[in-house]
Short mmCIF file of C-alpha atoms in Angstrom, two decimals:
data_model
loop_
_atom_site.label_atom_id
_atom_site.label_comp_id
_atom_site.label_asym_id
_atom_site.label_seq_id
_atom_site.Cartn_x
_atom_site.Cartn_y
_atom_site.Cartn_z
CA MET T 118 -55.56 23.00 35.97
CA TRP T 119 -53.36 22.81 39.08
CA PRO T 120 -51.37 25.99 38.38
CA LEU T 121 -54.70 27.77 37.85
CA TYR T 122 -55.87 26.52 41.23
CA ALA T 123 -52.58 27.72 42.71
CA ALA T 124 -53.08 31.16 41.13
CA GLY T 125 -56.55 31.36 42.68
CA PHE T 126 -55.10 30.32 46.03
CA THR T 127 -52.40 33.00 45.72
CA THR T 128 -54.76 35.91 45.16
CA ALA T 129 -57.06 34.75 47.97
CA PHE T 130 -54.24 34.13 50.45
CA GLY T 131 -52.51 37.38 49.54
CA ALA T 132 -55.63 39.49 49.89
CA HIS T 133 -57.09 38.04 53.06
CA SER T 134 -54.00 37.13 55.06
CA VAL T 135 -53.16 40.84 55.12
CA ALA T 136 -56.76 42.05 55.48
CA ALA T 137 -57.47 39.86 58.50
CA ASN T 138 -54.37 41.03 60.35
CA LEU T 139 -54.20 44.75 59.59
CA GLY T 140 -56.45 45.78 62.45
CA GLY T 141 -54.57 43.94 65.16
CA PHE T 142 -50.92 44.07 64.14
CA SER T 143 -50.26 47.44 62.52
CA GLU T 144 -51.19 50.13 65.00
CA ASP T 145 -48.77 52.56 63.34
CA ALA T 146 -50.53 52.26 59.95
CA VAL T 147 -54.14 51.61 61.01
CA THR T 148 -55.26 54.39 63.32
CA SER T 149 -59.05 54.14 62.89
CA LEU T 150 -61.81 52.02 61.38
CA LEU T 151 -61.99 54.41 58.44
CA VAL T 152 -58.27 53.94 57.70
CA LEU T 153 -58.75 50.18 57.98
CA GLY T 154 -61.61 50.36 55.48
CA GLY T 155 -59.42 52.39 53.13
CA LEU T 156 -56.56 49.87 53.24
CA LEU T 157 -59.00 47.00 52.68
CA ALA T 158 -60.54 48.83 49.71
CA LEU T 159 -57.21 49.90 48.15
CA TYR T 160 -56.32 46.43 46.91
CA ASP T 161 -59.71 46.04 45.27
CA GLY T 162 -59.87 49.61 44.02
CA ALA T 163 -56.87 48.92 41.79
CA GLU T 164 -58.64 45.83 40.47
CA VAL T 165 -61.78 47.84 39.72
CA LEU T 166 -59.84 50.00 37.28
CA LEU T 167 -57.64 47.36 35.67
CA LYS T 168 -59.45 44.01 35.51
CA PRO T 169 -61.54 44.88 32.42
CA VAL T 170 -58.37 46.15 30.73
CA PHE T 171 -56.39 42.98 31.43
CA GLY T 172 -59.39 40.81 30.57
CA THR T 173 -59.58 42.39 27.12
CA LEU T 174 -55.80 42.05 26.76
CA ALA T 175 -56.10 38.34 27.56
CA ASP T 176 -58.52 37.94 24.64
CA ARG T 177 -56.06 39.72 22.34
CA ILE T 178 -52.74 38.06 23.21
CA GLY T 179 -53.83 34.99 25.19
CA ALA T 180 -54.71 34.47 28.83
CA ARG T 181 -51.57 32.51 29.72
CA PRO T 182 -48.98 35.31 29.31
CA VAL T 183 -51.23 37.80 31.09
CA MET T 184 -51.66 35.42 34.03
CA ILE T 185 -47.92 34.72 34.33
CA GLY T 186 -47.02 38.40 34.05
CA GLY T 187 -49.52 39.27 36.78
CA LEU T 188 -48.04 36.67 39.12
CA ILE T 189 -44.54 38.06 38.59
CA ALA T 190 -45.78 41.59 39.29
CA PHE T 191 -47.51 40.35 42.46
CA ALA T 192 -44.21 38.91 43.66
CA ALA T 193 -42.46 42.24 43.03
CA ALA T 194 -45.13 44.27 44.86
CA SER T 195 -45.01 41.92 47.84
CA ALA T 196 -41.22 42.15 48.00
CA LEU T 197 -41.52 45.95 48.06
CA TYR T 198 -42.95 46.12 51.57
CA ALA T 199 -40.88 43.15 52.76
CA LEU T 200 -37.75 45.18 52.01
CA ALA T 201 -39.01 48.65 53.05
CA ASP T 202 -41.08 48.62 56.24
CA SER T 203 -43.12 51.81 56.69
CA PRO T 204 -46.83 52.79 56.61
CA GLY T 205 -46.40 54.59 53.29
CA TRP T 206 -44.84 51.55 51.62
CA LEU T 207 -47.67 49.39 52.97
CA TRP T 208 -50.16 51.47 50.98
CA ALA T 209 -47.92 51.29 47.89
CA ALA T 210 -47.47 47.52 48.19
CA ARG T 211 -51.20 46.87 48.55
CA LEU T 212 -51.86 49.04 45.51
CA GLY T 213 -49.26 47.10 43.51
CA GLN T 214 -50.66 43.76 44.64
CA GLY T 215 -54.15 44.80 43.57
CA ALA T 216 -52.92 45.91 40.16
CA ALA T 217 -51.07 42.62 39.67
CA ALA T 218 -54.04 40.52 40.79
CA SER T 219 -56.18 42.34 38.23
CA ALA T 220 -54.04 40.70 35.55
CA PHE T 221 -53.84 37.09 36.67
CA SER T 222 -57.26 36.64 38.30
CA PRO T 223 -59.56 37.13 35.25
CA SER T 224 -57.00 35.38 33.03
CA ALA T 225 -57.10 32.31 35.26
CA SER T 226 -60.92 32.33 35.20
CA ALA T 227 -60.90 32.52 31.39
CA LEU T 228 -58.47 29.59 31.22
CA VAL T 229 -60.70 27.54 33.54
CA ALA T 230 -63.58 28.05 31.11
CA ARG T 231 -61.52 27.30 27.99
CA LEU T 232 -59.85 24.15 29.36
CA ASN T 233 -63.20 22.56 30.32
CA PRO T 234 -66.32 21.72 28.25
CA ALA T 235 -69.46 23.71 28.93
CA ALA T 236 -71.18 20.71 30.53
CA LYS T 237 -68.51 20.67 33.27
CA HIS T 238 -68.23 24.42 33.93
CA GLY T 239 -70.07 24.15 37.23
CA ARG T 240 -67.67 21.53 38.56
CA ALA T 241 -64.63 23.34 37.11
CA PHE T 242 -65.48 26.68 38.70
CA GLY T 243 -66.49 24.89 41.89
CA SER T 244 -63.01 23.31 42.10
CA TYR T 245 -61.34 26.61 41.24
CA GLY T 246 -63.41 28.36 43.90
CA PHE T 247 -62.60 25.58 46.37
CA HIS T 248 -58.88 26.26 46.08
CA LYS T 249 -59.45 30.01 46.36
CA SER T 250 -61.43 29.32 49.50
CA ILE T 251 -58.51 27.32 50.87
CA GLY T 252 -56.52 30.51 50.45
CA TYR T 253 -59.23 32.45 52.24
CA THR T 254 -59.26 29.81 54.98
CA LEU T 255 -55.52 29.63 55.56
CA GLY T 256 -54.93 33.34 54.96
CA PRO T 257 -56.27 34.74 58.25
CA LEU T 258 -54.88 31.86 60.34
CA LEU T 259 -51.42 31.41 58.78
CA GLY T 260 -51.20 35.14 58.22
CA GLY T 261 -51.75 35.68 61.93
CA VAL T 262 -49.04 33.14 62.77
CA LEU T 263 -46.57 34.70 60.32
CA VAL T 264 -47.24 38.23 61.54
CA TRP T 265 -46.96 37.08 65.15
CA ALA T 266 -43.61 35.45 64.33
CA GLY T 267 -42.03 38.17 62.21
CA GLY T 268 -44.43 41.04 61.58
CA LEU T 269 -46.13 42.09 58.37
CA ARG T 270 -42.79 42.07 56.53
CA LEU T 271 -42.47 38.30 56.95
CA LEU T 272 -45.99 37.82 55.60
CA PHE T 273 -45.21 39.92 52.54
CA ALA T 274 -41.96 38.01 51.99
CA VAL T 275 -43.83 34.70 52.03
CA MET T 276 -46.35 36.08 49.49
CA ALA T 277 -43.49 37.18 47.22
CA VAL T 278 -41.96 33.69 47.24
CA LEU T 279 -45.34 32.00 46.77
CA SER T 280 -46.37 34.05 43.73
CA ALA T 281 -42.93 33.66 42.13
CA VAL T 282 -43.13 29.87 42.49
CA VAL T 283 -46.66 29.76 41.03
CA ALA T 284 -45.55 31.93 38.09
CA ALA T 285 -42.71 29.52 37.29
CA TRP T 286 -45.04 26.52 37.66
CA ALA T 287 -47.60 28.05 35.30
CA ALA T 288 -44.91 28.91 32.75
CA LEU T 289 -43.77 25.27 32.70
CA THR T 290 -47.15 23.53 32.89
CA VAL T 291 -50.09 25.54 31.54
CA PRO T 292 -50.56 24.83 27.82
CA ALA T 293 -50.45 27.66 25.34
CA MET T 294 -53.99 28.76 24.52
CA PRO T 295 -53.79 31.01 21.46
CA PRO T 296 -56.45 33.73 21.21
CA LEU T 297 -59.51 32.72 19.22
CA PRO T 298 -60.60 34.57 16.09
CA ARG T 299 -62.94 37.37 17.05
CA ARG T 300 -65.71 39.04 15.17
CA ARG T 301 -65.66 42.80 15.06
CA GLN T 302 -67.36 44.26 18.13
CA THR T 303 -68.75 47.76 18.32
CA VAL T 304 -69.18 49.79 21.48
CA LEU T 305 -72.93 49.23 21.14
CA ASP T 306 -72.42 45.45 20.99
CA LEU T 307 -70.31 45.55 24.15
CA ALA T 308 -72.81 47.77 25.96
CA ARG T 309 -75.69 45.49 24.95
CA ARG T 310 -73.87 42.40 26.23
CA LEU T 311 -72.81 43.98 29.51
CA THR T 312 -76.28 45.37 30.24
CA SER T 313 -78.17 42.15 29.53
CA ARG T 314 -79.78 40.24 32.36
CA ALA T 315 -77.54 37.25 31.59
CA PHE T 316 -74.56 39.39 32.63
CA LEU T 317 -76.00 41.72 35.26
CA ALA T 318 -77.82 39.15 37.44
CA PRO T 319 -74.84 36.85 38.18
CA THR T 320 -72.44 39.80 38.38
CA ALA T 321 -74.61 41.61 40.95
CA ALA T 322 -74.83 38.43 43.03
CA LEU T 323 -71.05 37.98 42.83
CA ALA T 324 -70.55 41.60 43.88
CA GLY T 325 -72.79 41.18 46.92
CA ALA T 326 -71.08 37.95 47.93
CA THR T 327 -67.63 39.49 47.61
CA ALA T 328 -68.68 42.53 49.64
CA ALA T 329 -69.85 40.28 52.47
CA LEU T 330 -66.71 38.16 52.26
CA SER T 331 -64.42 41.18 52.47
CA VAL T 332 -66.40 42.66 55.35
CA GLY T 333 -66.38 39.35 57.19
CA VAL T 334 -62.64 38.89 56.87
CA GLY T 335 -61.84 42.49 57.71
CA PHE T 336 -64.33 43.32 60.44
CA LEU T 337 -65.22 40.07 62.20
CA PRO T 338 -61.75 40.15 63.86
CA VAL T 339 -62.63 43.62 65.16
CA SER T 340 -65.80 42.21 66.73
CA GLY T 341 -63.82 39.32 68.14
CA ALA T 342 -61.21 41.61 69.64
CA ALA T 343 -63.95 43.70 71.25
CA ALA T 344 -65.27 40.51 72.83
CA GLY T 345 -61.85 39.74 74.30
CA LEU T 346 -60.77 37.05 71.82
CA GLY T 347 -57.07 36.70 71.02
CA THR T 348 -55.56 37.13 67.58
CA VAL T 349 -55.17 33.42 66.84
CA ALA T 350 -58.75 32.79 67.98
CA THR T 351 -60.16 35.56 65.77
CA GLY T 352 -58.10 34.31 62.82
CA ALA T 353 -59.43 30.78 63.34
CA ALA T 354 -63.01 32.05 63.69
CA VAL T 355 -62.77 34.01 60.45
CA SER T 356 -61.26 30.96 58.74
CA VAL T 357 -64.58 29.21 59.41
CA LEU T 358 -66.08 31.56 56.82
CA ALA T 359 -63.73 30.44 54.05
CA ALA T 360 -63.83 26.79 55.16
CA CYS T 361 -67.61 26.73 54.73
CA ALA T 362 -67.28 28.34 51.31
CA ALA T 363 -64.63 25.77 50.33
CA VAL T 364 -66.89 22.85 51.24
CA VAL T 365 -69.99 24.26 49.52
CA GLN T 366 -68.52 25.38 46.18
CA PRO T 367 -67.65 22.00 44.61
CA ALA T 368 -70.98 20.56 45.73
CA ALA T 369 -72.87 23.52 44.27
CA GLY T 370 -71.00 23.19 40.96
CA ARG T 371 -71.76 19.46 40.71
CA ALA T 372 -75.43 20.09 41.52
CA LEU T 373 -75.61 22.69 38.75
CA ASP T 374 -74.04 20.37 36.15
CA ALA T 375 -76.38 17.55 37.18
CA GLY T 376 -79.48 19.74 36.92
CA ARG T 377 -80.33 19.42 40.61
CA LEU T 378 -79.88 23.17 41.14
CA THR T 379 -80.74 26.13 38.93
CA THR T 380 -78.74 29.31 38.74
CA ARG T 381 -81.64 31.49 39.89
CA THR T 382 -82.48 29.37 42.93
CA GLY T 383 -78.85 29.03 43.95
CA LEU T 384 -78.05 32.74 43.65
CA THR T 385 -81.20 33.78 45.53
CA THR T 386 -80.59 31.31 48.34
CA GLY T 387 -76.96 32.34 48.56
CA LEU T 388 -77.80 36.02 48.92
CA LEU T 389 -80.37 35.33 51.65
CA LEU T 390 -77.92 33.15 53.59
CA THR T 391 -75.20 35.78 53.29
CA SER T 392 -77.56 38.49 54.53
CA ALA T 393 -78.55 36.28 57.47
CA GLY T 394 -74.87 35.79 58.26
CA LEU T 395 -74.32 39.53 58.49
CA GLY T 396 -77.33 39.71 60.78
CA CYS T 397 -75.76 37.07 63.04
CA ALA T 398 -72.53 39.07 63.08
CA MET T 399 -74.46 41.76 64.94
CA LEU T 400 -74.72 39.42 67.93
CA PRO T 401 -72.10 40.01 70.64
CA GLY T 402 -69.21 37.69 71.44
CA LEU T 403 -68.01 34.42 69.98
CA PRO T 404 -71.49 33.10 68.99
CA GLY T 405 -72.04 36.09 66.72
CA VAL T 406 -68.60 35.80 65.09
CA LEU T 407 -68.87 32.04 64.47
CA SER T 408 -72.49 31.96 63.24
CA GLY T 409 -71.93 35.00 61.06
CA ALA T 410 -68.77 33.52 59.54
CA ALA T 411 -70.45 30.17 58.84
CA LEU T 412 -73.53 31.60 57.12
CA ILE T 413 -71.54 34.12 55.08
CA GLY T 414 -69.29 31.27 53.96
CA VAL T 415 -72.16 29.01 52.92
CA GLY T 416 -73.90 31.86 51.07
CA THR T 417 -70.84 32.96 49.14
CA GLY T 418 -69.99 29.32 48.43
CA LEU T 419 -73.32 28.93 46.66
CA ILE T 420 -73.06 32.14 44.69
CA THR T 421 -69.49 31.99 43.37
CA PRO T 422 -69.41 28.87 41.13
CA LEU T 423 -72.98 29.40 39.91
CA GLY T 424 -72.29 33.02 39.00
CA PHE T 425 -69.14 32.28 37.02
CA ALA T 426 -70.66 29.25 35.30
CA ALA T 427 -73.62 31.39 34.20
CA LEU T 428 -71.29 34.04 32.82
CA ALA T 429 -69.23 31.47 30.91
CA ALA T 430 -72.39 29.89 29.45
CA SER T 431 -73.67 33.21 28.10
CA THR T 432 -70.35 34.44 26.62
CA PRO T 433 -68.71 33.63 23.26
CA ALA T 434 -65.43 31.78 23.86
CA GLU T 435 -63.39 34.50 22.16
CA ARG T 436 -64.73 37.12 24.60
CA LEU T 437 -64.27 35.17 27.84
CA GLY T 438 -61.43 37.37 29.07
CA GLN T 439 -63.42 40.54 28.53
CA THR T 440 -66.51 39.14 30.25
CA MET T 441 -64.59 37.73 33.19
CA GLY T 442 -62.69 40.99 33.58
CA SER T 443 -65.90 43.01 33.49
CA ALA T 444 -67.57 40.64 35.95
CA GLU T 445 -64.54 40.91 38.22
CA LEU T 446 -65.02 44.68 38.03
CA GLY T 447 -68.45 44.21 39.54
CA ARG T 448 -67.02 41.91 42.20
CA GLU T 449 -64.31 44.37 43.12
CA LEU T 450 -66.81 47.20 43.38
CA GLY T 451 -68.49 45.06 46.00
CA ASP T 452 -65.17 44.11 47.55
CA ALA T 453 -64.14 47.75 47.84
CA GLY T 454 -67.58 49.19 48.56
CA GLY T 455 -68.51 46.70 51.27
CA PRO T 456 -65.69 47.63 53.69
CA LEU T 457 -66.10 51.33 52.94
CA LEU T 458 -69.85 51.18 53.60
CA VAL T 459 -69.46 49.26 56.85
CA ALA T 460 -66.58 51.48 57.99
CA ALA T 461 -68.50 54.67 57.21
CA VAL T 462 -71.63 53.52 59.04
CA ALA T 463 -69.55 52.21 61.95
CA THR T 464 -67.73 55.53 62.23
CA LEU T 465 -71.03 57.40 62.54
CA THR T 466 -72.73 54.79 64.77
CA THR T 467 -71.28 51.39 65.72
CA LEU T 468 -69.96 48.34 63.86
CA THR T 469 -73.24 46.55 64.56
CA TYR T 470 -75.14 49.03 62.40
CA GLY T 471 -72.48 48.67 59.71
CA PHE T 472 -73.20 44.94 59.47
CA ALA T 473 -76.93 45.69 59.41
CA ALA T 474 -76.61 48.15 56.52
CA LEU T 475 -74.89 45.62 54.26
CA ALA T 476 -77.31 42.85 55.30
CA VAL T 477 -80.28 44.96 54.18
CA ILE T 478 -78.66 45.75 50.83
CA LEU T 479 -78.00 42.07 50.10
CA ALA T 480 -81.59 41.13 50.97
CA ILE T 481 -83.06 43.74 48.59
CA GLY T 482 -82.28 41.74 45.43
CA PRO T 483 -84.07 38.51 46.44
CA ALA T 484 -86.95 40.55 47.90
CA CYS T 485 -87.42 42.46 44.64
CA ALA T 486 -87.25 39.22 42.64
CA PHE T 487 -89.91 37.68 44.91
CA VAL T 488 -92.21 40.69 44.57
CA THR T 489 -91.75 40.75 40.80
CA HIS T 490 -92.48 37.04 40.54
CA ARG T 491 -95.61 37.35 42.69
CA GLY T 492 -96.79 40.33 40.66
CA ARG T 493 -96.70 38.53 37.31
CA ALA T 494 -99.99 37.54 35.77
CA PRO T 495 -100.55 33.79 35.49
CA THR T 496 -99.93 32.36 32.04
CA PRO T 497 -103.19 31.29 30.34
CA ARG T 498 -103.52 27.59 29.66
#
């Protein structure tokens, strides 16, 4: 499991160490909030297109080779900008990193499910999410230190070395997991599975959580800078978000396995907490940044392991790659759409209204579920 944890750490560190430092350290490449939103969305836009493809490929040839190949490609894309420093190559490198992450991220999730029994999926995905959150936590802070010391090129060089080492570790350690025999699946079967409530509910929650996480990492430093905070201080404040998520995820997974928490209650509570965190981010100064980061972290920490455990429980083992890839598609739509929405609203108004727009969207799901539940007729005894 440790190389899988390292792969999760790599994608989180690679995505958010760059995202948290683009606005403050690359004035030549980031000239407006809209450009910043585009660069934040580019990484995830590539994943939107390719994660279902690589997830299906993992079911066909095995998740292990797809994961290792994606890590190698991530190292190559990171080295691209480390060797050629220009705004154009920054866009190309982020696109390449997103394409590579679309291969090894769903493959690692599928391996987590296959290497653990169903009764321990909550704990397994909680531990996997914990290590990803460590990457989210260290990314903004260490990324800021690396960029301060040697610019974005040094950060990309470190990511290239990291992903290459993890690829070699996985090749030596992760056991071969041959693809399982699969029954013939028609397009109608796939559409029916991907439009069922068992798939849509956890995927929508994961998408909302990822949108808030991306917005928090990308735009909370902008709020901090406007309040006069330095780059290390804003990086540390944003790291609070991922630290809270890291602490909550294993506990949420254990509570799910033990029956102390249901998927529906956990996802609903997580969405409400995340929405409240975006509302706190509207407050000026350090209190708004810290309270917003903490609540967003706790909310996403509840949602992530419960969502993936629910998906694994409702999916045949031979289709895990396809389901995880399709669910990651939903997540990346949120990851790309969240920054674009906030950036677009902020461009027309202010960043405060951008946070408010996403907070309202995240609160709609729990509100609709509450209204639907209240509107149901009581069951006759």
